[in-house]
Amino acid sequence: MFLGLLIRPMSAIGQQLIEVLHYYTGKNNGRIWLAPLVLAERGFSKNTATRALKELREHGFIYMTKRGGNQRGGCSWFALTWLKIDKAEGQHLEHFKKSAYLFWESQSKKIKGSNFGTCYPKIGVLLGDDPQSYEPKEISINTNAPLNFNEQIPNLVTYKDIAIYTARNNLIH
């Protein structure tokens, strides 16, 4: 299958990593080891490899079938989404979607309209979820608050959706 048009929206890093998928042997789809340290053999730094793997997952080209890492003892396993998975013990295929890259669209297309006064789902909606099923939630403000409202509760301000307590209008760090 020609993937040239489908990888266009990806960065050069993600496009280069497509070439690294030679680790597929024909019998190990779902058990392909793509750890940053393994990719270092191909000239990728750990950070570059991590970003590229994340981008390939977000765009639906690969699917993590088993999470690895130092605490779990082993590399993460991946599957190429356009091929049949060779099932093995320890794989998690609950959210696998064949050819998921065909359903990818940018976040700017998924969430339309102004975000002023509404709450939207976290950026990076899982593949397979229908973005149309998310309904914005209106934020209501009580306009009937008592006159001494500010004296009854501590002053709170928000920065990047994190509540911060202020005392006498000075931020506490």
Short mmCIF file of C-alpha atoms in Angstrom, two decimals:
data_model
loop_
_atom_site.label_atom_id
_atom_site.label_comp_id
_atom_site.label_asym_id
_atom_site.label_seq_id
_atom_site.Cartn_x
_atom_site.Cartn_y
_atom_site.Cartn_z
CA MET A 1 0.00 0.00 0.00
CA PHE A 2 1.31 3.47 -0.86
CA LEU A 3 1.45 5.55 2.33
CA GLY A 4 3.09 8.66 0.85
CA LEU A 5 -0.04 10.84 0.88
CA LEU A 6 -1.05 9.66 4.34
CA ILE A 7 2.23 10.57 6.04
CA ARG A 8 2.28 14.12 4.66
CA PRO A 9 0.76 15.80 7.76
CA MET A 10 3.47 14.22 9.93
CA SER A 11 6.78 15.85 10.77
CA ALA A 12 10.00 14.74 9.11
CA ILE A 13 10.76 12.74 12.26
CA GLY A 14 7.62 10.64 11.92
CA GLN A 15 8.18 10.21 8.19
CA GLN A 16 11.73 8.98 8.78
CA LEU A 17 10.56 6.48 11.37
CA ILE A 18 8.30 4.83 8.78
CA GLU A 19 11.57 3.64 7.22
CA VAL A 20 12.60 2.05 10.52
CA LEU A 21 9.63 -0.30 10.48
CA HIS A 22 11.83 -2.93 8.87
CA TYR A 23 11.71 -4.66 12.26
CA TYR A 24 8.55 -6.37 10.99
CA THR A 25 9.52 -9.91 9.96
CA GLY A 26 6.20 -11.11 8.57
CA LYS A 27 5.28 -13.05 11.71
CA ASN A 28 5.69 -10.54 14.53
CA ASN A 29 3.04 -7.84 13.95
CA GLY A 30 1.95 -6.95 17.46
CA ARG A 31 5.34 -7.94 18.89
CA ILE A 32 7.55 -5.39 17.09
CA TRP A 33 10.06 -3.94 19.54
CA LEU A 34 10.43 -0.21 18.98
CA ALA A 35 12.13 1.16 22.08
CA PRO A 36 14.07 4.44 21.94
CA LEU A 37 17.27 2.55 22.80
CA VAL A 38 16.67 0.10 19.94
CA LEU A 39 16.07 3.03 17.58
CA ALA A 40 19.35 4.61 18.68
CA GLU A 41 21.03 1.96 16.51
CA ARG A 42 19.40 3.67 13.52
CA GLY A 43 20.68 7.12 14.52
CA PHE A 44 17.72 8.44 16.53
CA SER A 45 18.30 10.17 19.85
CA LYS A 46 16.11 9.00 22.74
CA ASN A 47 14.00 12.20 22.65
CA THR A 48 13.60 12.11 18.87
CA ALA A 49 12.61 8.44 18.93
CA THR A 50 10.09 9.04 21.73
CA ARG A 51 8.49 11.96 19.83
CA ALA A 52 8.41 9.96 16.59
CA LEU A 53 6.77 6.94 18.24
CA LYS A 54 4.18 9.21 19.84
CA GLU A 55 3.44 10.86 16.50
CA LEU A 56 3.09 7.53 14.70
CA ARG A 57 0.67 6.35 17.40
CA GLU A 58 -1.38 9.57 17.27
CA HIS A 59 -1.65 9.34 13.48
CA GLY A 60 -2.72 5.69 13.68
CA PHE A 61 0.21 4.05 11.88
CA ILE A 62 1.27 1.96 14.87
CA TYR A 63 -0.57 0.63 17.92
CA MET A 64 1.07 -0.24 21.25
CA THR A 65 0.02 -3.80 22.08
CA LYS A 66 2.10 -4.09 25.26
CA ARG A 67 3.60 -1.34 27.37
CA GLY A 68 7.23 -1.82 28.37
CA GLY A 69 9.70 0.18 30.39
CA ASN A 70 12.13 -0.21 33.25
CA GLN A 71 9.43 -1.02 35.81
CA ARG A 72 7.71 -3.56 33.54
CA GLY A 73 10.81 -5.41 32.40
CA GLY A 74 11.07 -5.22 28.62
CA CYS A 75 10.37 -3.12 25.55
CA SER A 76 6.98 -1.95 24.41
CA TRP A 77 5.44 -4.01 21.60
CA PHE A 78 3.84 -2.39 18.58
CA ALA A 79 1.68 -3.42 15.64
CA LEU A 80 1.46 -1.90 12.19
CA THR A 81 -2.21 -1.02 11.86
CA TRP A 82 -2.50 -1.82 8.15
CA LEU A 83 -1.49 -5.48 8.69
CA LYS A 84 -3.12 -8.45 10.44
CA ILE A 85 -1.97 -8.83 14.06
CA ASP A 86 -0.08 -11.98 15.00
CA LYS A 87 -1.62 -12.57 18.42
CA ALA A 88 0.54 -13.48 21.39
CA GLU A 89 0.17 -13.68 25.15
CA GLY A 90 0.40 -10.35 26.94
CA GLN A 91 -1.02 -8.17 24.15
CA HIS A 92 -3.72 -5.60 24.88
CA LEU A 93 -5.89 -5.28 21.77
CA GLU A 94 -9.05 -3.80 23.30
CA HIS A 95 -8.74 -0.47 21.47
CA PHE A 96 -7.00 -1.69 18.32
CA LYS A 97 -8.51 -0.27 15.14
CA LYS A 98 -7.33 -1.69 11.83
CA SER A 99 -5.97 0.98 9.45
CA ALA A 100 -6.54 3.69 12.07
CA TYR A 101 -4.47 6.15 10.02
CA LEU A 102 -7.37 6.35 7.55
CA PHE A 103 -9.55 7.91 10.26
CA TRP A 104 -7.00 10.44 11.53
CA GLU A 105 -7.77 14.13 11.25
CA SER A 106 -6.10 17.09 12.86
CA GLN A 107 -7.39 18.39 16.19
CA SER A 108 -8.27 21.72 14.58
CA LYS A 109 -10.86 19.89 12.46
CA LYS A 110 -12.21 17.79 15.34
CA ILE A 111 -13.04 20.65 17.72
CA LYS A 112 -14.78 23.58 16.10
CA GLY A 113 -15.96 26.89 17.48
CA SER A 114 -14.83 29.15 20.27
CA ASN A 115 -13.64 27.65 23.54
CA PHE A 116 -14.68 30.72 25.55
CA GLY A 117 -17.04 29.65 28.32
CA THR A 118 -17.07 25.98 27.39
CA CYS A 119 -15.10 22.87 28.34
CA TYR A 120 -13.73 20.57 25.65
CA PRO A 121 -12.17 17.11 25.86
CA LYS A 122 -8.44 16.88 26.44
CA ILE A 123 -6.35 17.28 23.30
CA GLY A 124 -5.34 13.87 21.93
CA VAL A 125 -8.68 12.08 21.73
CA LEU A 126 -8.08 8.32 21.62
CA LEU A 127 -8.22 6.74 18.20
CA GLY A 128 -11.54 5.08 17.65
CA ASP A 129 -13.49 7.57 19.75
CA ASP A 130 -16.03 9.53 17.79
CA PRO A 131 -15.15 13.23 18.24
CA GLN A 132 -18.73 14.14 17.30
CA SER A 133 -19.99 12.43 20.48
CA TYR A 134 -18.39 15.06 22.73
CA GLU A 135 -20.78 17.82 23.72
CA PRO A 136 -19.42 21.09 25.12
CA LYS A 137 -20.45 21.76 28.72
CA GLU A 138 -21.58 25.28 29.52
CA ILE A 139 -20.08 26.87 32.61
CA SER A 140 -22.72 28.53 34.77
CA ILE A 141 -22.02 31.48 37.04
CA ASN A 142 -24.17 32.29 40.05
CA THR A 143 -25.12 35.96 39.70
CA ASN A 144 -27.13 35.90 42.94
CA ALA A 145 -24.05 35.73 45.19
CA PRO A 146 -24.20 37.71 48.46
CA LEU A 147 -22.51 41.11 48.65
CA ASN A 148 -19.84 39.80 51.01
CA PHE A 149 -19.09 36.89 48.68
CA ASN A 150 -15.35 37.62 48.53
CA GLU A 151 -15.06 37.49 52.32
CA GLN A 152 -16.71 34.07 52.62
CA ILE A 153 -14.32 32.04 50.45
CA PRO A 154 -10.60 32.36 49.74
CA ASN A 155 -9.52 34.18 46.61
CA LEU A 156 -8.80 31.78 43.79
CA VAL A 157 -7.28 32.52 40.43
CA THR A 158 -6.51 30.08 37.65
CA TYR A 159 -3.47 29.68 35.49
CA LYS A 160 -3.69 27.05 32.74
CA ASP A 161 -6.78 25.58 34.47
CA ILE A 162 -4.94 25.15 37.81
CA ALA A 163 -6.54 26.81 40.84
CA ILE A 164 -4.11 28.96 42.82
CA TYR A 165 -4.96 30.36 46.28
CA THR A 166 -4.18 34.03 46.70
CA ALA A 167 -3.79 35.71 50.08
CA ARG A 168 -4.17 39.49 50.18
CA ASN A 169 -3.85 39.53 46.39
CA ASN A 170 -0.33 38.01 46.55
CA LEU A 171 0.26 34.66 44.93
CA ILE A 172 1.58 31.93 47.20
CA HIS A 173 4.33 29.97 45.47
#
